[in-house]
């Protein structure tokens, strides 16, 4: 607290400091010698201690990607920063520093033990992601508000809390309040929270807690509901028929259609609109159901394919494994025997045979792989064809149903036109007696205007339907492309890795043999 | 028999001489021929000695209804013999043990016994076949002349096929089966209970296990097998050749089988088809019996109704009716139809009694009846239609002890084809043996192949022991709960370090050991359900060094040197496959450690790592910690060796640690084996039996306790009797001379006693009154005090006062009631005492005179 910058030179975390710390804290004795000879990679270090070093700024720690424990206590750090790459951190000690706000911790999702003791923090905040937190020490800080502690309720695993030395501890309700609001807490300020206090606290703050709980429960329920909804929507989206199980499409057709709203005032329109709407909706429902059904079918097809693929690969793996095991069993101890053999010629022939065997093994394995590739190619072709069939049928049927929608729209349009013209005639003859708003009346100045208006409405509707259809078709097509591409990509990757594996294995065998041969003349 | 053997021995000796002295030979032969040996007949049970004196009256006389029944039966028989003169006489009313004619249906006594084992037909049948000793019929082609009651049969535990069937039928009907006694004809094997041609049911292998449902699912995208490039013709030829060889082999086998069959074939039976037998028929319908079947009461086996062993049926009956078979038995029982309601097939004796499978009378069929007489017979029946009289037999009773003991003397032997089965009652043998099956190699049962023994209630939980006489291998099976979780033990000898297999209940063991196979050079352990995924450990032992053999005194130092330990692990899905060890081999003698990792997905080669422990000092005298060539790597998937030496070094340290631990583990396993062997030996020596706490008969401790309790109860009762008050005692003591009393003295005694009682009663009344007065006085006082201080009282005081008042009033009322009741009862008590005194044996004689 009373550090004076003039007298103490602030330090920077640099390579030298890190290297020294790592060496000091790394393996000792024999292993240490070994480590020293080889050098230690920072990414292998799991624990690091950088205390009493007058560090002002956290920096240059990004290399320690696997760090689980970091001690930066007793420095003069003013800001929590540059810790985002240390995602494996479990223990972080930042006590006895000059930190004023909690920040920069959101990436440390595995953090269990956090110490911010003896800093200048006045508010607990910005810790939402630390759901694993078990021990939290924030004593000797500037926390003043008891209400702020309620923030800690969201850490369901928090068992130990240290708040001693904060202004809020002077509040006589302090321990009661904490005990009531953090019911899972076991230790507070290094002391066990006894049952008695907890009971008393619970009674005292019952209402407040109940309210809190209710709020939390509601939030949770809402979240769950939303998630369920989202899940269903995702399911529908995957089937490309989202928002088709209701009047959504119909409503969207009329949403941007100003003319239609005006035309709705015409006599006979409400009825016409109602029947149109019902018919349209029923077609949409049909489309929706069909879409879901087709989706299930596609999924089933894909899963059958993958199942068969897995089976084939498992069989292939089994076969390959057997070949290799046979080979290994045959040649177990061969090299040792050869090494000990007295007759050079005998050894030579043995080795030649072994060499031969290796080549043969390589050939066998490669042949097996070729065969597998052929087999898989065949089934992939089948699969491709079936998927294409499925998608094209789906598209055709969707188009058919969309055509129905269009027919309905056309029909509606004709009816509307008829009504409009009739109305126009009536208005012209001044026989029209019903009250209509002025802007609607404006449409009926002459035939062109009304016909244009009706046509405009019709066009908007058709456009909407077309768009929806296009949307479904594009999505279906792109899905097909993605699925097929993935299958091909996987197969190529598999083939590559297998060939590489075989080569590597053969190389390994050959190398062993070569080592032996190079030894032979020496001996 | 011994006499015979002696004679034979004699004969041999004599023979030697006979060679020398020719003419004595003849003499000897003559002498020998005179000596005849009679094998004493097995003691035959004399049924005439059956004690009938204790039997109830119903056994000895016929009730009116029974007489009526006999009359009907006689009538039925008359008509039957008239209509079917060529058929055998019916088995209708044989004599019972008291020499009284009883109708067979009334001899059936449906009984439900309180043993759960007897609730199902197989349990009943097994019980009857075990419980009774079989006796052949006196005349194999005639039904017996008498039929005893099931109770007598149960009492003497022996009987012929009719007795067996009657008892079994009674039990089956008792538990609700639709069962019938059948009188008919069967093969000799069935009639004589000859099972030597049958394979022992215990040896029949369950064929269900063989059924393997291999369902080849032809999925849509299954890969096609690679094309077969071999010549079709060659394959065909090869297959043909194979088939020929197969056929030849089969033929040979068939011939062999035929030969064996021929050898085993029974001698032809001259009485085939004539042998009378009785068995039980269970009809479908009741007790969820899906199909009708026969039960042979001798062997407790069930047969289908079309079985070839049963050659014909004369009649059948249960406790309500009697049916005569009118169907042809030319084909044995194969064509018989058991619809007892059909009068064409089954001629019933009583109408009105319930007819199973009652068919609607078919008008046409009745008209078609050619035999007019049958019709009239029917009508007569209808007129006479009367219910079957109740059974004359007492309910069958079998005590728990008898039920447990089962066979007579608790032992039973059954001979099967190449096998012998012996059964004992539990607790009969001191080592708990209950069943023994001996399997022989040959038909004559001379060469033992295998002996299987079953045990019950043993303290060491041994359940079964199998000894294979050829391989000398003993297999023991234990129930759960044995020391160290032992489940089975296969061994040749009990010496340690010989071939043996031990199986364990791995659920009960901390280390999850399932099985341990051992011989002199290796030990294999199988594990299940371990958290470290270990499932297999194999240890190779080397030969003991000679020096070690000298040090026999210290057995621990004499451990076999361990050459190699191999461990296998299941896949731990939490680790990546490349870091999850599948197999590790510690080659202790070669100072090498071999690790093989699990296969990665879609990979066919596994990563490998080999550590070579080298001397710690290099040629310059520096300490070598770790060099790259101490570890040979084959890393799948990535070519570069990314592991640093330090990691390898750490790994090696860990492995060396592990090696030490494993050595210890192996040593522990060895000592465990020794311990088990020791325990087993001790147990075998002791062979104690356990007794369930629910077993009231044998639970000694419980019995003692119960007896003690009973004794205590009895003593208690006695004491109570003694404590019954003697009113006269104090007065008699007063009188002094009690031996002889004059009449006057007796009177005086009585008077004294009565007056004393009177005073007591009055005293009691006085006491009650006194208390009453005291209470009232107190209450009055309190009332006065209240009235005086009423104004200066607090509310609490007032409440206390009111509470006191109500309390006091309650007490007063009670006292009043008590007094009045006392007044009422006192005279009665007085009179009662007087009467009692009059009856007192010490006074009565004097008082009688006085009265």
XYZ file of N, CA and C in Angstrom, chain B residues 221-410:
570
model
N -25.891 -50.080 -47.139
C -24.595 -49.636 -47.642
C -23.461 -50.577 -47.250
N -23.816 -51.832 -46.989
C -22.761 -52.778 -46.628
C -21.806 -52.933 -47.797
N -20.511 -53.018 -47.444
C -19.541 -53.127 -48.537
C -19.602 -54.526 -49.133
N -19.348 -54.586 -50.392
C -19.327 -55.901 -51.052
C -17.980 -56.556 -50.806
N -17.984 -57.831 -50.619
C -16.687 -58.494 -50.408
C -15.862 -58.414 -51.690
N -14.544 -58.462 -51.529
C -13.697 -58.386 -52.733
C -13.960 -59.597 -53.635
N -13.753 -59.396 -54.888
C -14.095 -60.454 -55.833
C -13.221 -61.680 -55.605
N -13.845 -62.807 -55.690
C -13.114 -64.056 -55.495
C -12.469 -64.442 -56.826
N -11.145 -64.502 -56.786
C -10.459 -64.732 -58.069
C -10.040 -66.185 -58.272
N -10.484 -67.046 -57.339
C -10.091 -68.449 -57.485
C -10.973 -69.131 -58.541
N -10.455 -70.204 -59.042
C -11.194 -70.915 -60.084
C -12.425 -71.597 -59.507
N -13.528 -71.378 -60.113
C -14.792 -71.949 -59.618
C -14.747 -73.465 -59.706
N -14.172 -73.923 -60.792
C -14.158 -75.366 -61.028
C -13.337 -76.084 -59.954
N -12.186 -75.510 -59.681
C -11.328 -76.129 -58.681
C -12.043 -76.172 -57.338
N -12.702 -75.090 -57.030
C -13.432 -75.037 -55.768
C -14.469 -76.134 -55.706
N -15.151 -76.267 -56.835
C -16.208 -77.274 -56.915
C -15.649 -78.663 -56.660
N -14.515 -78.914 -57.317
C -13.888 -80.230 -57.161
C -13.493 -80.460 -55.713
N -12.907 -79.448 -55.133
C -12.468 -79.559 -53.742
C -13.667 -79.829 -52.845
N -14.743 -79.109 -53.110
C -15.943 -79.269 -52.285
C -16.488 -80.678 -52.421
N -16.438 -81.176 -53.634
C -16.949 -82.525 -53.902
C -16.172 -83.547 -53.088
N -14.839 -83.380 -53.170
C -13.976 -84.304 -52.450
C -14.274 -84.247 -50.953
N -14.388 -83.031 -50.489
C -14.667 -82.799 -49.071
C -15.955 -83.516 -48.678
N -16.959 -83.343 -49.532
C -18.261 -83.931 -49.246
C -18.167 -85.448 -49.184
N -17.388 -86.002 -50.114
C -17.245 -87.460 -50.135
C -16.638 -87.965 -48.838
N -15.587 -87.265 -48.439
C -14.918 -87.662 -47.189
C -15.908 -87.574 -46.046
N -16.653 -86.495 -46.076
C -17.641 -86.256 -45.020
C -18.634 -87.404 -44.960
N -19.127 -87.762 -46.143
C -20.142 -88.822 -46.213
C -19.585 -90.126 -45.673
N -18.340 -90.405 -46.085
C -17.717 -91.640 -45.627
C -17.604 -91.652 -44.113
N -17.183 -90.524 -43.609
C -17.017 -90.394 -42.168
C -18.353 -90.622 -41.466
N -19.348 -89.965 -42.017
C -20.667 -90.036 -41.398
C -21.169 -91.467 -41.386
N -20.925 -92.101 -42.481
C -21.395 -93.479 -42.630
C -20.749 -94.356 -41.557
N -19.456 -94.127 -41.417
C -18.708 -94.882 -40.438
C -19.297 -94.640 -39.054
N -19.521 -93.382 -38.791
C -20.052 -93.002 -37.499
C -21.411 -93.648 -37.266
N -22.212 -93.610 -38.308
C -23.558 -94.184 -38.200
C -23.478 -95.668 -37.900
N -22.561 -96.299 -38.617
C -22.397 -97.740 -38.399
C -22.007 -98.013 -36.959
N -21.082 -97.179 -36.517
C -20.611 -97.322 -35.127
C -21.783 -97.182 -34.169
N -22.558 -96.160 -34.408
C -23.704 -95.883 -33.538
C -24.676 -97.048 -33.557
N -24.890 -97.542 -34.755
C -25.828 -98.649 -34.903
C -25.359 -99.857 -34.097
N -24.041 -100.071 -34.199
C -23.472 -101.198 -33.490
C -23.715 -101.042 -31.988
N -23.453 -99.831 -31.527
C -23.638 -99.576 -30.096
C -25.110 -99.765 -29.725
N -25.955 -99.248 -30.584
C -27.405 -99.347 -30.337
C -27.807 -100.809 -30.222
N -27.242 -101.559 -31.161
C -27.567 -102.989 -31.201
C -27.161 -103.633 -29.890
N -25.974 -103.262 -29.439
C -25.460 -103.850 -28.212
C -26.323 -103.455 -27.022
N -26.814 -102.242 -27.100
C -27.566 -101.751 -25.948
C -29.028 -102.140 -25.985
N -29.468 -102.638 -27.071
C -30.895 -102.941 -27.235
C -31.356 -103.941 -26.183
N -32.488 -103.682 -25.594
C -32.967 -104.618 -24.574
C -33.400 -105.934 -25.205
N -33.396 -106.944 -24.358
C -33.882 -108.239 -24.841
C -35.367 -108.126 -25.131
N -35.830 -108.836 -26.122
C -37.253 -108.734 -26.428
C -38.084 -109.200 -25.236
N -39.178 -108.538 -25.061
C -40.018 -108.788 -23.904
C -41.173 -109.707 -24.311
N -41.269 -110.839 -23.628
C -42.327 -111.787 -23.999
C -43.699 -111.287 -23.586
N -43.698 -110.392 -22.614
C -44.996 -109.908 -22.127
C -45.319 -108.525 -22.698
N -44.648 -108.193 -23.795
C -44.830 -106.853 -24.361
C -46.309 -106.571 -24.633
N -46.761 -105.452 -24.142
C -48.151 -105.084 -24.386
C -49.114 -105.640 -23.369
N -48.629 -106.536 -22.513
C -49.530 -107.115 -21.523
C -49.254 -106.591 -20.124
N -48.092 -105.993 -19.978
C -47.718 -105.550 -18.634
C -48.620 -104.419 -18.174
N -49.199 -104.609 -17.014
C -50.113 -103.620 -16.467
C -49.304 -102.550 -15.741
N -49.729 -101.339 -15.931
C -49.057 -100.239 -15.250
C -50.092 -99.183 -14.897
N -49.783 -98.385 -13.915
C -50.656 -97.261 -13.575
C -49.816 -96.005 -13.555
N -50.352 -94.946 -14.121
C -49.622 -93.676 -14.124
C -50.615 -92.540 -14.023
N -50.137 -91.346 -14.202
C -50.992 -90.177 -13.972
C -51.099 -89.379 -15.265
N -52.317 -88.956 -15.531
C -52.560 -88.097 -16.700
C -52.917 -86.714 -16.187
N -52.258 -85.677 -16.710
C -52.623 -84.307 -16.365
C -53.193 -83.668 -17.619
N -54.446 -83.250 -17.519
C -55.084 -82.638 -18.691
C -54.814 -81.145 -18.708
N -54.769 -80.590 -19.902
C -54.515 -79.158 -20.048
C -55.721 -78.384 -19.535
N -55.485 -77.139 -19.271
C -56.585 -76.263 -18.864
C -56.320 -75.679 -17.501
N -56.329 -76.538 -16.491
C -56.145 -75.994 -15.147
C -54.665 -75.731 -14.888
N -54.405 -74.809 -13.964
C -53.046 -74.462 -13.565
C -52.152 -74.141 -14.766
N -52.734 -73.516 -15.773
C -51.962 -73.052 -16.934
C -51.152 -74.161 -17.583
N -51.703 -75.363 -17.588
C -51.033 -76.459 -18.294
C -51.415 -76.338 -19.765
N -50.444 -76.110 -20.639
C -50.792 -75.848 -22.035
C -51.181 -77.108 -22.802
N -50.643 -78.247 -22.384
C -50.879 -79.445 -23.163
C -50.960 -80.637 -22.211
N -51.825 -81.579 -22.519
C -51.967 -82.745 -21.655
C -50.686 -83.580 -21.707
N -50.356 -84.207 -20.557
C -49.167 -85.056 -20.547
C -49.314 -86.140 -19.493
N -48.479 -87.170 -19.624
C -48.440 -88.256 -18.652
C -47.306 -88.004 -17.663
N -47.479 -88.487 -16.448
C -46.354 -88.513 -15.512
C -46.192 -89.960 -15.069
N -44.959 -90.432 -15.215
C -44.698 -91.762 -14.687
C -44.344 -91.591 -13.216
N -45.140 -92.138 -12.305
C -44.908 -91.855 -10.884
C -43.611 -92.465 -10.352
N -43.112 -93.496 -10.995
C -41.875 -94.116 -10.523
C -40.690 -93.188 -10.700
N -40.579 -92.596 -11.895
C -39.404 -91.817 -12.213
C -39.642 -90.324 -12.155
N -40.904 -89.920 -11.960
C -41.262 -88.502 -11.906
C -41.018 -87.801 -13.226
N -40.907 -88.567 -14.298
C -40.676 -87.938 -15.591
C -42.000 -87.675 -16.288
N -42.019 -86.636 -17.094
C -43.233 -86.367 -17.853
C -43.050 -86.875 -19.276
N -44.119 -87.407 -19.835
C -44.083 -87.910 -21.209
C -45.235 -87.265 -21.954
N -45.050 -87.109 -23.244
C -46.183 -86.623 -24.027
C -47.205 -87.756 -24.131
N -48.444 -87.408 -24.415
C -49.493 -88.429 -24.433
C -49.332 -89.378 -25.616
N -48.409 -89.039 -26.521
C -48.207 -89.929 -27.662
C -46.941 -90.759 -27.500
N -46.385 -90.765 -26.290
C -45.104 -91.439 -26.091
C -45.235 -92.946 -26.312
N -44.203 -93.510 -26.908
C -44.236 -94.931 -27.267
C -44.112 -95.878 -26.092
N -43.754 -95.357 -24.916
C -43.607 -96.232 -23.766
C -44.951 -96.714 -23.243
N -45.979 -95.987 -23.528
C -47.295 -96.332 -22.997
C -48.102 -97.015 -24.089
N -48.536 -98.205 -23.792
C -49.060 -99.065 -24.851
C -50.570 -99.150 -24.876
N -51.227 -98.602 -23.920
C -52.680 -98.675 -23.964
C -53.290 -98.231 -22.654
N -54.574 -97.874 -22.744
C -55.266 -97.424 -21.539
C -56.558 -98.208 -21.403
N -56.805 -98.743 -20.233
C -58.087 -99.410 -19.967
C -59.085 -98.398 -19.439
N -58.647 -97.702 -18.388
C -59.586 -96.786 -17.753
C -58.822 -95.713 -17.021
N -59.529 -94.661 -16.668
C -58.906 -93.658 -15.818
C -59.946 -93.075 -14.878
N -59.474 -92.546 -13.747
C -60.401 -92.029 -12.746
C -59.738 -90.919 -11.940
N -60.599 -90.078 -11.418
C -60.129 -89.140 -10.408
C -61.111 -89.219 -9.235
N -61.143 -88.203 -8.382
C -61.960 -88.299 -7.181
C -63.449 -88.125 -7.456
N -63.830 -87.792 -8.700
C -65.256 -87.591 -8.944
C -65.862 -88.603 -9.919
N -65.072 -89.212 -10.734
C -65.688 -90.091 -11.730
C -64.701 -91.145 -12.219
N -65.242 -92.023 -13.050
C -64.471 -93.144 -13.582
C -64.805 -93.260 -15.059
N -63.789 -93.292 -15.910
C -64.035 -93.376 -17.344
C -63.357 -94.623 -17.913
N -64.060 -95.283 -18.813
C -63.459 -96.439 -19.476
C -63.129 -96.033 -20.902
N -61.938 -96.395 -21.331
C -61.508 -96.043 -22.676
C -62.234 -96.912 -23.704
N -62.901 -96.293 -24.664
C -63.591 -97.033 -25.707
C -62.838 -96.928 -27.033
N -61.616 -96.322 -27.005
C -60.878 -96.163 -28.255
C -59.891 -97.303 -28.421
N -59.522 -97.501 -29.646
C -58.613 -98.604 -29.925
C -57.197 -98.243 -29.496
N -56.526 -99.207 -28.901
C -55.156 -98.964 -28.457
C -54.161 -99.757 -29.294
N -54.541 -100.046 -30.542
C -53.644 -100.818 -31.403
C -52.329 -100.082 -31.604
N -52.437 -98.764 -31.618
C -51.263 -97.940 -31.893
C -50.688 -97.362 -30.607
N -50.843 -98.085 -29.507
C -50.424 -97.524 -28.232
C -51.358 -96.391 -27.852
N -50.786 -95.379 -27.244
C -51.620 -94.254 -26.821
C -51.572 -93.127 -27.844
N -50.983 -93.415 -29.008
C -50.729 -92.331 -29.953
C -52.001 -91.710 -30.484
N -53.025 -92.530 -30.690
C -54.235 -92.014 -31.329
C -55.308 -91.616 -30.338
N -55.022 -91.768 -29.069
C -56.070 -91.491 -28.081
C -56.330 -89.996 -27.995
N -57.619 -89.713 -27.843
C -57.992 -88.314 -27.675
C -58.637 -88.189 -26.306
N -58.167 -87.231 -25.525
C -58.622 -87.158 -24.141
C -59.740 -86.136 -23.973
N -60.827 -86.323 -24.728
C -61.992 -85.486 -24.483
C -62.992 -86.320 -23.686
N -62.851 -86.263 -22.389
C -63.589 -87.183 -21.521
C -65.095 -86.955 -21.574
N -65.513 -85.830 -22.137
C -66.949 -85.574 -22.215
C -67.610 -86.338 -23.357
N -66.816 -86.879 -24.232
C -67.376 -87.563 -25.391
C -67.654 -89.032 -25.040
N -68.932 -89.409 -24.944
C -69.266 -90.762 -24.503
C -68.878 -91.827 -25.520
N -68.600 -91.405 -26.750
C -68.192 -92.394 -27.745
C -66.784 -92.894 -27.467
N -65.975 -91.966 -26.978
C -64.582 -92.331 -26.747
C -64.353 -92.772 -25.313
N -65.075 -92.136 -24.421
C -64.859 -92.432 -23.007
C -66.192 -92.765 -22.358
N -66.344 -93.975 -21.891
C -67.578 -94.380 -21.234
C -67.472 -94.001 -19.764
N -68.315 -93.077 -19.332
C -68.207 -92.639 -17.935
C -69.126 -93.473 -17.061
N -68.863 -93.456 -15.797
C -69.675 -94.254 -14.901
C -70.743 -93.427 -14.235
N -70.410 -92.217 -13.858
C -71.386 -91.388 -13.181
C -71.767 -90.223 -14.073
N -73.045 -89.994 -14.181
C -73.469 -88.806 -14.912
C -73.662 -87.707 -13.883
N -73.620 -86.512 -14.330
C -73.913 -85.430 -13.398
C -72.670 -84.889 -12.742
N -71.775 -85.775 -12.438
C -70.510 -85.270 -11.911
C -69.868 -84.445 -13.019
N -69.032 -83.556 -12.635
C -68.574 -82.633 -13.679
C -67.774 -83.378 -14.730
N -68.088 -83.048 -15.985
C -67.417 -83.716 -17.093
C -66.402 -82.754 -17.662
N -65.182 -83.068 -17.600
C -64.219 -82.193 -18.237
C -64.417 -82.225 -19.751
N -64.107 -81.135 -20.349
C -64.213 -81.021 -21.810
C -65.601 -81.420 -22.318
N -66.585 -81.003 -21.576
C -67.948 -81.366 -21.951
C -68.265 -80.833 -23.342
N -68.664 -81.739 -24.197
C -69.025 -81.311 -25.559
C -70.537 -81.234 -25.642
N -71.003 -80.333 -26.473
C -72.455 -80.232 -26.638
C -72.960 -81.529 -27.274
N -74.008 -82.106 -26.719
C -74.507 -83.364 -27.293
C -74.945 -83.137 -28.735
N -74.407 -83.904 -29.589
C -74.715 -83.757 -31.005
C -75.863 -84.699 -31.376
N -76.962 -84.092 -31.782
C -78.176 -84.861 -32.070
C -77.905 -85.987 -33.068
N -77.281 -85.585 -34.167
C -77.064 -86.559 -35.234
C -76.221 -87.728 -34.744
N -75.196 -87.348 -33.994
C -74.282 -88.376 -33.555
C -75.025 -89.392 -32.692
N -75.887 -88.849 -31.857
C -76.612 -89.757 -30.970
C -77.510 -90.700 -31.756
N -78.091 -90.154 -32.814
C -78.942 -91.010 -33.649
C -78.114 -92.084 -34.341
N -76.940 -91.695 -34.670
C -76.089 -92.648 -35.377
C -75.637 -93.798 -34.494
N -75.810 -93.604 -33.230
C -75.340 -94.646 -32.329
C -75.928 -96.000 -32.718
N -75.044 -96.843 -33.162
C -75.524 -98.138 -33.625
C -75.900 -99.024 -32.443
N -75.117 -98.839 -31.407
C -75.317 -99.731 -30.285
C -76.446 -99.222 -29.387
N -77.589 -99.862 -29.502
C -78.743 -99.439 -28.722
C -78.486 -99.591 -27.229
N -77.784 -100.620 -26.914
C -77.552 -100.916 -25.512
C -76.803 -99.794 -24.809
N -75.878 -99.222 -25.579
C -75.116 -98.124 -24.988
C -76.055 -97.005 -24.567
N -77.043 -96.809 -25.425
C -78.023 -95.772 -25.139
C -78.749 -96.064 -23.835
N -79.199 -97.281 -23.764
C -79.948 -97.642 -22.555
C -79.053 -97.519 -21.336
N -77.803 -97.894 -21.540
C -76.855 -97.770 -20.442
C -76.779 -96.326 -19.971
N -76.721 -95.458 -20.976
C -76.686 -94.038 -20.677
C -77.876 -93.634 -19.834
N -79.026 -94.099 -20.287
C -80.250 -93.677 -19.614
C -80.271 -94.166 -18.174
N -79.892 -95.393 -18.038
C -79.844 -95.931 -16.686
C -78.965 -95.060 -15.799
N -77.841 -94.715 -16.389
C -76.903 -93.875 -15.661
C -77.593 -92.602 -15.205
N -78.302 -92.035 -16.158
C -78.935 -90.763 -15.872
C -79.892 -90.892 -14.699
N -80.610 -91.999 -14.713
C -81.573 -92.187 -13.636
C -80.864 -92.317 -12.293
N -79.823 -93.086 -12.360
C -79.142 -93.363 -11.101
C -78.174 -92.247 -10.698
N -77.942 -91.324 -11.648
C -76.933 -90.274 -11.482
C -76.831 -89.768 -10.047
N -75.765 -90.082 -9.417
C -75.609 -89.636 -8.039
C -74.164 -89.206 -7.828
N -73.962 -88.379 -6.837
C -72.616 -87.864 -6.588
C -71.722 -88.929 -5.996
N -70.463 -88.743 -6.225
C -69.475 -89.642 -5.656
C -69.442 -89.404 -4.146
N -69.454 -90.446 -3.352
C -69.349 -90.238 -1.909
C -67.993 -89.657 -1.549
N -67.890 -88.968 -0.431
C -66.583 -88.407 -0.057
C -65.572 -89.501 0.205
N -64.326 -89.140 0.079
C -63.254 -90.135 0.222
C -63.237 -90.702 1.635
N -63.007 -91.970 1.713
C -62.952 -92.628 3.028
C -61.580 -92.507 3.677
N -60.657 -91.936 2.919
C -59.280 -91.887 3.399
C -59.058 -90.629 4.229
N -58.277 -90.758 5.276
C -57.907 -89.600 6.081
C -57.009 -88.684 5.262
N -56.932 -87.399 5.621
C -56.010 -86.530 4.893
C -54.578 -87.052 5.018
N -53.847 -86.912 3.944
C -52.460 -87.385 3.949
C -51.639 -86.407 4.767
N -50.855 -86.933 5.682
C -50.033 -86.048 6.495
C -48.589 -86.484 6.399
N -47.749 -85.496 6.165
C -46.313 -85.787 6.088
C -45.615 -84.749 6.930
N -44.890 -85.181 7.925
C -44.228 -84.216 8.814
C -43.029 -83.621 8.088
N -42.576 -82.483 8.625
C -41.463 -81.787 8.000
C -40.233 -82.693 7.948
N -40.057 -83.442 9.014
C -38.877 -84.302 9.061
C -38.958 -85.372 7.972
N -40.121 -85.952 7.871
C -40.303 -86.981 6.847
C -40.130 -86.377 5.463
N -40.642 -85.163 5.329
C -40.541 -84.515 4.030
C -39.089 -84.264 3.660
N -38.315 -83.863 4.652
C -36.909 -83.577 4.383
C -36.127 -84.858 4.142
N -36.442 -85.853 4.920
C -35.703 -87.105 4.791
C -35.975 -87.760 3.441
N -37.168 -87.495 2.926
C -37.522 -87.972 1.596
C -37.526 -89.489 1.495
N -36.450 -90.020 1.007
C -36.425 -91.441 0.692
C -36.451 -92.235 1.994
N -36.911 -93.453 1.929
C -36.857 -94.306 3.111
C -35.401 -94.419 3.562
N -35.163 -94.248 4.834
C -33.808 -94.211 5.414
C -32.977 -93.084 4.794
N -33.631 -92.160 4.103
C -32.903 -90.991 3.589
C -31.932 -91.297 2.481
